[in-house]
GROMACS .gro file of C-alpha atoms in nm:
model
  397
    1MET     CA    1  -0.876  -1.093   0.293
    2THR     CA    2  -1.082  -0.915   0.579
    3ALA     CA    3  -1.452  -0.784   0.600
    4ALA     CA    4  -1.304  -0.457   0.474
    5HIS     CA    5  -1.159  -0.593   0.129
    6ASP     CA    6  -1.488  -0.746   0.099
    7ALA     CA    7  -1.675  -0.455   0.142
    8ALA     CA    8  -1.480  -0.245  -0.083
    9ARG     CA    9  -1.510  -0.513  -0.354
   10ALA     CA   10  -1.864  -0.530  -0.327
   11LEU     CA   11  -1.927  -0.142  -0.333
   12PHE     CA   12  -1.719  -0.125  -0.626
   13THR     CA   13  -1.940  -0.381  -0.809
   14ASP     CA   14  -2.243  -0.210  -0.687
   15LEU     CA   15  -2.122   0.165  -0.830
   16THR     CA   16  -1.963   0.066  -1.156
   17GLY     CA   17  -2.117  -0.319  -1.264
   18ARG     CA   18  -1.747  -0.424  -1.315
   19GLU     CA   19  -1.437  -0.595  -1.100
   20PRO     CA   20  -1.180  -0.345  -0.962
   21ASP     CA   21  -0.823  -0.403  -1.129
   22GLY     CA   22  -0.702  -0.425  -0.779
   23LEU     CA   23  -0.750  -0.397  -0.412
   24TRP     CA   24  -0.476  -0.185  -0.223
   25SER     CA   25  -0.453  -0.100   0.158
   26ALA     CA   26  -0.285   0.115   0.391
   27PRO     CA   27  -0.285   0.088   0.786
   28GLY     CA   28  -0.424   0.331   1.044
   29ARG     CA   29  -0.171   0.440   1.335
   30VAL     CA   30  -0.107   0.455   1.683
   31ASN     CA   31   0.150   0.708   1.835
   32LEU     CA   32   0.349   0.587   2.083
   33ILE     CA   33   0.450   0.926   2.204
   34GLY     CA   34   0.505   1.259   2.045
   35GLU     CA   35   0.171   1.433   2.024
   36HIS     CA   36   0.136   1.798   1.835
   37THR     CA   37   0.513   1.763   1.762
   38ASP     CA   38   0.506   1.664   1.417
   39TYR     CA   39   0.385   2.034   1.264
   40ASN     CA   40   0.647   2.191   1.526
   41ASP     CA   41   0.930   2.030   1.325
   42GLY     CA   42   0.984   1.792   1.591
   43PHE     CA   43   1.005   1.417   1.677
   44VAL     CA   44   0.745   1.136   1.710
   45LEU     CA   45   0.742   0.772   1.741
   46PRO     CA   46   0.441   0.597   1.584
   47PHE     CA   47   0.362   0.276   1.445
   48ALA     CA   48   0.116   0.114   1.220
   49ILE     CA   49  -0.134  -0.112   1.335
   50PRO     CA   50  -0.331  -0.389   1.205
   51GLN     CA   51  -0.626  -0.236   1.121
   52ARG     CA   52  -0.648  -0.087   0.749
   53THR     CA   53  -0.850   0.081   0.493
   54VAL     CA   54  -0.897  -0.091   0.165
   55ALA     CA   55  -0.972   0.101  -0.181
   56ALA     CA   56  -1.083  -0.114  -0.480
   57VAL     CA   57  -0.976   0.095  -0.775
   58ALA     CA   58  -0.993   0.068  -1.137
   59LEU     CA   59  -0.885   0.297  -1.439
   60ARG     CA   60  -1.179   0.386  -1.659
   61ASP     CA   61  -1.226   0.340  -2.021
   62ASP     CA   62  -1.511   0.560  -2.068
   63HIS     CA   63  -1.541   0.944  -1.987
   64ARG     CA   64  -1.156   0.928  -1.960
   65GLY     CA   65  -1.124   1.237  -1.720
   66ARG     CA   66  -1.351   1.177  -1.474
   67VAL     CA   67  -1.322   1.015  -1.131
   68LEU     CA   68  -1.600   0.850  -0.908
   69VAL     CA   69  -1.527   0.782  -0.549
   70GLY     CA   70  -1.779   0.596  -0.309
   71SER     CA   71  -1.761   0.461   0.064
   72THR     CA   72  -1.932   0.257   0.292
   73PHE     CA   73  -1.939   0.557   0.531
   74ALA     CA   74  -2.132   0.735   0.278
   75SER     CA   75  -2.484   0.674   0.110
   76GLU     CA   76  -2.375   0.865  -0.227
   77PRO     CA   77  -2.084   0.863  -0.441
   78VAL     CA   78  -1.920   1.149  -0.550
   79GLU     CA   79  -1.787   1.231  -0.910
   80VAL     CA   80  -1.626   1.474  -1.064
   81ALA     CA   81  -1.390   1.575  -1.359
   82LEU     CA   82  -1.022   1.538  -1.281
   83ASP     CA   83  -0.954   1.878  -1.442
   84GLU     CA   84  -1.220   1.988  -1.201
   85LEU     CA   85  -1.018   1.900  -0.892
   86ASP     CA   86  -0.799   2.207  -0.950
   87ARG     CA   87  -1.097   2.445  -0.933
   88LEU     CA   88  -1.203   2.234  -0.583
   89PHE     CA   89  -0.876   2.252  -0.423
   90PRO     CA   90  -0.712   2.390  -0.237
   91THR     CA   91  -0.957   2.452   0.006
   92ALA     CA   92  -0.904   2.809   0.189
   93ALA     CA   93  -0.764   2.769   0.537
   94GLY     CA   94  -1.037   2.714   0.784
   95ALA     CA   95  -1.298   2.670   0.508
   96HIS     CA   96  -1.508   2.344   0.434
   97PRO     CA   97  -1.391   2.172   0.116
   98ALA     CA   98  -1.586   2.191  -0.198
   99VAL     CA   99  -1.695   1.852  -0.181
  100PRO     CA  100  -1.806   1.602   0.117
  101GLU     CA  101  -1.558   1.583   0.370
  102TRP     CA  102  -1.505   1.195   0.315
  103ALA     CA  103  -1.432   1.258  -0.061
  104ALA     CA  104  -1.192   1.522   0.000
  105TYR     CA  105  -0.969   1.261   0.134
  106PRO     CA  106  -0.913   1.055  -0.202
  107LEU     CA  107  -1.008   1.318  -0.425
  108GLY     CA  108  -0.746   1.536  -0.266
  109VAL     CA  109  -0.489   1.251  -0.312
  110ALA     CA  110  -0.571   1.249  -0.697
  111TRP     CA  111  -0.548   1.627  -0.695
  112ALA     CA  112  -0.199   1.619  -0.499
  113LEU     CA  113  -0.072   1.356  -0.733
  114ARG     CA  114  -0.168   1.540  -1.060
  115GLN     CA  115  -0.019   1.837  -0.943
  116ALA     CA  116   0.324   1.648  -0.850
  117ALA     CA  117   0.349   1.509  -1.168
  118GLU     CA  118   0.575   1.660  -1.453
  119ASP     CA  119   0.271   1.567  -1.687
  120ALA     CA  120  -0.063   1.468  -1.569
  121SER     CA  121  -0.211   1.471  -1.906
  122GLY     CA  122  -0.211   1.102  -1.977
  123PHE     CA  123  -0.382   0.998  -1.626
  124ALA     CA  124  -0.678   0.800  -1.713
  125GLY     CA  125  -1.012   0.846  -1.502
  126LEU     CA  126  -1.078   0.645  -1.218
  127ASP     CA  127  -1.349   0.446  -1.020
  128ILE     CA  128  -1.261   0.438  -0.659
  129ALA     CA  129  -1.472   0.260  -0.355
  130ILE     CA  130  -1.352   0.255   0.002
  131ALA     CA  131  -1.419   0.034   0.298
  132SER     CA  132  -1.230   0.038   0.634
  133ASP     CA  133  -1.198  -0.126   0.968
  134VAL     CA  134  -0.989   0.158   1.130
  135PRO     CA  135  -1.222   0.354   1.376
  136VAL     CA  136  -1.295   0.696   1.236
  137GLY     CA  137  -1.241   0.980   1.494
  138ALA     CA  138  -1.080   0.779   1.728
  139GLY     CA  139  -0.725   0.939   1.659
  140LEU     CA  140  -0.577   0.630   1.500
  141SER     CA  141  -0.545   0.802   1.160
  142SER     CA  142  -0.826   0.696   0.985
  143SER     CA  143  -0.776   0.971   0.759
  144ALA     CA  144  -0.398   0.871   0.679
  145ALA     CA  145  -0.491   0.506   0.600
  146ILE     CA  146  -0.747   0.626   0.313
  147GLU     CA  147  -0.488   0.901   0.169
  148GLY     CA  148  -0.233   0.578   0.194
  149ALA     CA  149  -0.451   0.304   0.039
  150THR     CA  150  -0.553   0.555  -0.266
  151ALA     CA  151  -0.205   0.694  -0.305
  152SER     CA  152  -0.053   0.343  -0.340
  153ALA     CA  153  -0.347   0.242  -0.614
  154LEU     CA  154  -0.290   0.561  -0.808
  155ASP     CA  155   0.074   0.543  -0.798
  156GLU     CA  156   0.070   0.198  -0.962
  157LEU     CA  157  -0.218   0.264  -1.196
  158TRP     CA  158  -0.091   0.627  -1.310
  159GLY     CA  159   0.258   0.489  -1.313
  160THR     CA  160   0.421   0.795  -1.113
  161GLY     CA  161   0.675   0.579  -0.950
  162LEU     CA  162   0.698   0.760  -0.604
  163ASP     CA  163   0.838   0.605  -0.281
  164GLY     CA  164   0.670   0.578   0.047
  165THR     CA  165   0.807   0.937   0.168
  166ALA     CA  166   0.701   1.118  -0.145
  167LEU     CA  167   0.345   0.944  -0.109
  168ALA     CA  168   0.331   1.036   0.254
  169ARG     CA  169   0.376   1.405   0.125
  170ILE     CA  170   0.103   1.374  -0.133
  171GLY     CA  171  -0.116   1.243   0.160
  172ARG     CA  172  -0.041   1.539   0.386
  173ARG     CA  173  -0.093   1.775   0.097
  174ALA     CA  174  -0.442   1.632   0.051
  175GLU     CA  175  -0.527   1.676   0.425
  176ASN     CA  176  -0.377   2.018   0.460
  177GLU     CA  177  -0.507   2.183   0.145
  178ALA     CA  178  -0.797   1.953   0.010
  179VAL     CA  179  -0.959   1.883   0.348
  180GLY     CA  180  -0.858   2.189   0.536
  181ALA     CA  181  -0.691   2.012   0.854
  182PRO     CA  182  -0.387   2.147   0.962
  183THR     CA  183  -0.215   1.847   1.071
  184GLY     CA  184   0.132   1.740   1.010
  185ILE     CA  185   0.306   1.455   0.837
  186MET     CA  186   0.332   1.188   1.124
  187ASP     CA  187   0.031   1.003   1.012
  188GLN     CA  188   0.129   0.967   0.683
  189MET     CA  189   0.475   0.858   0.743
  190ALA     CA  190   0.351   0.620   0.989
  191SER     CA  191   0.098   0.455   0.770
  192MET     CA  192   0.349   0.455   0.477
  193LEU     CA  193   0.657   0.321   0.610
  194GLY     CA  194   0.514   0.090   0.857
  195GLU     CA  195   0.695  -0.231   0.933
  196PRO     CA  196   0.583  -0.533   1.157
  197ASP     CA  197   0.721  -0.507   1.556
  198THR     CA  198   0.890  -0.181   1.510
  199ALA     CA  199   0.812   0.203   1.584
  200ILE     CA  200   0.906   0.475   1.338
  201PHE     CA  201   1.121   0.739   1.482
  202LEU     CA  202   1.057   1.011   1.259
  203ASP     CA  203   1.236   1.348   1.241
  204CYS     CA  204   0.966   1.564   1.095
  205ARG     CA  205   1.203   1.839   0.973
  206SER     CA  206   1.431   1.650   0.775
  207LEU     CA  207   1.171   1.338   0.718
  208GLU     CA  208   1.432   1.088   0.826
  209THR     CA  209   1.330   0.810   0.979
  210GLU     CA  210   1.471   0.495   1.204
  211LEU     CA  211   1.301   0.175   1.263
  212VAL     CA  212   1.323   0.120   1.638
  213PRO     CA  213   1.231  -0.232   1.759
  214LEU     CA  214   0.979  -0.268   2.007
  215GLY     CA  215   0.961  -0.626   2.098
  216VAL     CA  216   0.603  -0.577   2.265
  217ALA     CA  217   0.485  -0.931   2.244
  218GLU     CA  218   0.841  -1.070   2.358
  219ALA     CA  219   0.844  -0.883   2.690
  220GLY     CA  220   0.492  -1.031   2.797
  221LEU     CA  221   0.322  -0.725   2.688
  222ALA     CA  222   0.037  -0.607   2.492
  223ILE     CA  223  -0.091  -0.255   2.384
  224LEU     CA  224  -0.476  -0.199   2.456
  225VAL     CA  225  -0.634   0.066   2.265
  226ILE     CA  226  -0.909   0.243   2.450
  227ASP     CA  227  -1.143   0.409   2.182
  228THR     CA  228  -1.356   0.644   2.411
  229ARG     CA  229  -1.618   0.685   2.098
  230VAL     CA  230  -1.601   1.065   2.162
  231LYS     CA  231  -1.513   1.161   1.770
  232HIS     CA  232  -1.299   1.451   1.674
  233ALA     CA  233  -1.224   1.637   1.401
  234HIS     CA  234  -0.906   1.784   1.294
  235SER     CA  235  -1.022   2.054   1.059
  236THR     CA  236  -1.218   2.210   1.362
  237GLY     CA  237  -1.098   2.492   1.585
  238GLY     CA  238  -0.943   2.330   1.886
  239TYR     CA  239  -0.641   2.167   1.685
  240ARG     CA  240  -0.602   2.482   1.457
  241GLU     CA  241  -0.549   2.721   1.795
  242ARG     CA  242  -0.333   2.485   1.925
  243ARG     CA  243  -0.111   2.520   1.622
  244ALA     CA  244  -0.171   2.889   1.598
  245SER     CA  245  -0.045   2.895   1.955
  246CYS     CA  246   0.274   2.701   1.873
  247GLU     CA  247   0.339   2.943   1.573
  248LEU     CA  248   0.325   3.235   1.795
  249GLY     CA  249   0.550   3.066   2.058
  250ALA     CA  250   0.817   3.011   1.799
  251SER     CA  251   0.778   3.377   1.692
  252ILE     CA  252   0.825   3.514   2.003
  253MET     CA  253   1.123   3.268   2.070
  254GLY     CA  254   1.279   3.387   1.732
  255VAL     CA  255   1.309   3.041   1.611
  256PRO     CA  256   1.149   2.868   1.283
  257ALA     CA  257   1.008   2.602   1.504
  258LEU     CA  258   0.935   2.480   1.850
  259ARG     CA  259   1.172   2.214   1.750
  260ASP     CA  260   1.445   2.461   1.787
  261VAL     CA  261   1.358   2.545   2.177
  262THR     CA  262   1.534   2.336   2.421
  263VAL     CA  263   1.409   2.240   2.799
  264ALA     CA  264   1.671   2.477   2.898
  265ASP     CA  265   1.537   2.771   2.699
  266LEU     CA  266   1.167   2.744   2.891
  267PRO     CA  267   1.226   2.980   3.172
  268ARG     CA  268   1.292   3.251   2.915
  269ALA     CA  269   1.013   3.161   2.730
  270GLN     CA  270   0.778   3.184   3.045
  271ASP     CA  271   0.896   3.544   3.079
  272LEU     CA  272   0.833   3.638   2.739
  273MET     CA  273   0.469   3.455   2.707
  274ASP     CA  274   0.132   3.476   2.840
  275ASP     CA  275   0.026   3.152   3.042
  276VAL     CA  276  -0.155   2.968   2.773
  277THR     CA  277   0.108   3.009   2.517
  278PHE     CA  278   0.350   2.948   2.754
  279ARG     CA  279   0.184   2.597   2.865
  280ARG     CA  280   0.146   2.545   2.486
  281VAL     CA  281   0.495   2.590   2.408
  282ARG     CA  282   0.600   2.379   2.729
  283HIS     CA  283   0.422   2.056   2.619
  284ILE     CA  284   0.597   2.085   2.257
  285VAL     CA  285   0.953   2.158   2.416
  286THR     CA  286   0.898   1.869   2.684
  287GLU     CA  287   0.715   1.612   2.439
  288ASN     CA  288   1.001   1.653   2.204
  289GLN     CA  289   1.248   1.559   2.489
  290ARG     CA  290   1.032   1.272   2.591
  291VAL     CA  291   1.024   1.107   2.252
  292LEU     CA  292   1.398   1.136   2.250
  293ASP     CA  293   1.395   0.968   2.604
  294THR     CA  294   1.185   0.702   2.501
  295VAL     CA  295   1.384   0.602   2.206
  296GLN     CA  296   1.711   0.607   2.430
  297VAL     CA  297   1.515   0.379   2.677
  298LEU     CA  298   1.378   0.137   2.408
  299ARG     CA  299   1.754   0.089   2.306
  300GLU     CA  300   1.891   0.055   2.643
  301HIS     CA  301   1.636  -0.113   2.846
  302GLY     CA  302   1.338  -0.222   2.631
  303VAL     CA  303   0.960  -0.144   2.622
  304ARG     CA  304   0.897  -0.240   2.997
  305ALA     CA  305   1.101   0.096   3.102
  306VAL     CA  306   0.893   0.334   2.904
  307GLY     CA  307   0.592   0.354   3.122
  308ASP     CA  308   0.657   0.648   3.315
  309LEU     CA  309   0.750   0.859   2.992
  310LEU     CA  310   0.389   0.755   2.863
  311VAL     CA  311   0.203   0.895   3.190
  312ALA     CA  312   0.428   1.214   3.189
  313SER     CA  313   0.316   1.251   2.829
  314HIS     CA  314  -0.059   1.225   2.905
  315ALA     CA  315  -0.018   1.462   3.207
  316SER     CA  316   0.137   1.720   2.980
  317MET     CA  317  -0.149   1.696   2.696
  318ARG     CA  318  -0.386   1.713   3.004
  319ASP     CA  319  -0.264   2.016   3.135
  320ASP     CA  320  -0.072   2.210   2.936
  321PHE     CA  321  -0.190   2.142   2.624
  322GLU     CA  322  -0.546   2.107   2.750
  323ILE     CA  323  -0.664   1.880   2.455
  324SER     CA  324  -0.777   1.567   2.672
  325THR     CA  325  -1.112   1.486   2.792
  326ARG     CA  326  -1.286   1.344   3.090
  327GLU     CA  327  -1.315   1.027   2.912
  328LEU     CA  328  -0.971   1.019   2.784
  329ASP     CA  329  -0.858   1.083   3.152
  330THR     CA  330  -1.065   0.836   3.286
  331ALA     CA  331  -0.933   0.575   3.061
  332VAL     CA  332  -0.573   0.657   3.147
  333ASP     CA  333  -0.629   0.664   3.523
  334THR     CA  334  -0.836   0.352   3.545
  335ALA     CA  335  -0.588   0.175   3.313
  336LEU     CA  336  -0.312   0.277   3.564
  337ALA     CA  337  -0.509   0.193   3.845
  338ALA     CA  338  -0.542  -0.171   3.707
  339GLY     CA  339  -0.183  -0.225   3.656
  340ALA     CA  340  -0.062  -0.060   3.342
  341LEU     CA  341   0.321   0.035   3.296
  342GLY     CA  342   0.192   0.326   3.117
  343ALA     CA  343  -0.072   0.502   2.956
  344ARG     CA  344  -0.171   0.832   2.747
  345MET     CA  345  -0.395   0.945   2.522
  346THR     CA  346  -0.289   0.892   2.151
  347GLY     CA  347  -0.384   1.139   1.858
  348GLY     CA  348  -0.480   1.506   1.819
  349GLY     CA  349  -0.692   1.510   2.132
  350PHE     CA  350  -1.044   1.626   2.205
  351GLY     CA  351  -1.169   1.294   2.194
  352GLY     CA  352  -1.031   0.970   2.031
  353ALA     CA  353  -0.856   0.681   2.183
  354ALA     CA  354  -0.606   0.609   2.471
  355ILE     CA  355  -0.316   0.359   2.495
  356ALA     CA  356  -0.209   0.142   2.781
  357LEU     CA  357   0.094  -0.061   2.793
  358ILE     CA  358  -0.005  -0.376   2.986
  359GLU     CA  359   0.088  -0.738   3.050
  360GLN     CA  360  -0.051  -0.980   2.808
  361ASP     CA  361  -0.242  -1.177   3.087
  362ALA     CA  362  -0.408  -0.843   3.214
  363VAL     CA  363  -0.590  -0.774   2.912
  364ASP     CA  364  -0.935  -0.883   3.017
  365ALA     CA  365  -0.871  -0.733   3.364
  366VAL     CA  366  -0.782  -0.390   3.245
  367SER     CA  367  -1.038  -0.407   2.975
  368GLN     CA  368  -1.312  -0.475   3.266
  369ALA     CA  369  -1.176  -0.218   3.450
  370VAL     CA  370  -1.209   0.063   3.210
  371THR     CA  371  -1.543  -0.056   3.079
  372THR     CA  372  -1.690  -0.029   3.467
  373ALA     CA  373  -1.535   0.285   3.521
  374PHE     CA  374  -1.711   0.440   3.226
  375ALA     CA  375  -2.041   0.298   3.301
  376ALA     CA  376  -2.000   0.469   3.649
  377ALA     CA  377  -1.922   0.764   3.499
  378GLY     CA  378  -2.240   0.760   3.295
  379PHE     CA  379  -2.005   0.769   2.967
  380ASP     CA  380  -2.107   0.543   2.633
  381ALA     CA  381  -1.906   0.202   2.653
  382PRO     CA  382  -1.570   0.212   2.516
  383LEU     CA  383  -1.442   0.023   2.232
  384LEU     CA  384  -1.137  -0.196   2.346
  385PHE     CA  385  -0.900  -0.411   2.132
  386THR     CA  386  -0.521  -0.460   2.115
  387VAL     CA  387  -0.285  -0.377   1.838
  388THR     CA  388   0.056  -0.489   1.729
  389PRO     CA  389   0.305  -0.285   1.529
  390SER     CA  390   0.220  -0.398   1.153
  391ALA     CA  391   0.309  -0.326   0.789
  392GLY     CA  392   0.258  -0.033   0.555
  393PRO     CA  393   0.056  -0.018   0.232
  394ARG     CA  394   0.034  -0.294  -0.002
  395ARG     CA  395  -0.145  -0.437  -0.296
  396ASP     CA  396  -0.351  -0.721  -0.195
  397ALA     CA  397  -0.548  -0.816  -0.483
   0.00000   0.00000   0.00000
């Protein structure tokens, strides 16, 4: 058990005066490559990380139709009637949810799970307490970890019997329609389907997955996360604007999604589009190809050979999609100068974290170089830690 498990259990007892029925947890994720391709029906290659969100949950035997949710990140719990969730959600596009945003994640899962059930009339009320050691706002999908832990608990306690992919869909619906964040399904699938020492090669159109061995430790390497501590929020404008540009580009090209545009189509796209729309499209099209290339390189040559693809991905996000920041660029450039095989920002951008693929014995040196560079630039000190590909959701107690 971790400190997050202890915190979730303690909060549950403080809120309810009793013990939870169980503790469920789900991981955050790092996206090795494939950024903003998920909502374009494209390809992604994430993996689950050791940092997890824990939900302490119990069915209620009083006030049968109510749900109480608390979090160590919030000073006050939120309590609503289960039947009221249908009034609270879905959240209008671009609007703030009708409850505090942190509460919209677990409550949105409860709402989406009830919506998906053939008969939710027998679903009892719930008490939920949440704690996490996934850094919030770092691009490591703390939101999907909340959704995964909550969905796993409710699936068991309500007896819905859904598989990991179905629960990932529940999480995405909660994020899209309860929180109002226009994200794709990559984060939820990575959190729900993670396995040790593997990345998840996901086709976001078909939701077909393939586990791709990474062998990071076996190759003598480590993956360093550099959390810039510049917070971001997917429900705000920059992410939404990028998605709108992608939808416009697909419409101009006459295809259902940018998944259907190839690198060979880019000259025609450039003739048809304004410069900004074209550069947004070019990022998605080339990033999809980079995911496919990375999977092939991993299979044929191993993880040591993917560094250049990570670097090219970051350049595309910086220049074409324009979602990087000075802090992220400093993290990537400094890690590469200090000997990283590859580095890139990870997550939705506008802040958050970068990852660097480095030699195991260079973790301290690269970390120190990045810390020194941030201080010299006048940035807040970054949070640095290594991650290993890890397991998906589970019941821990």
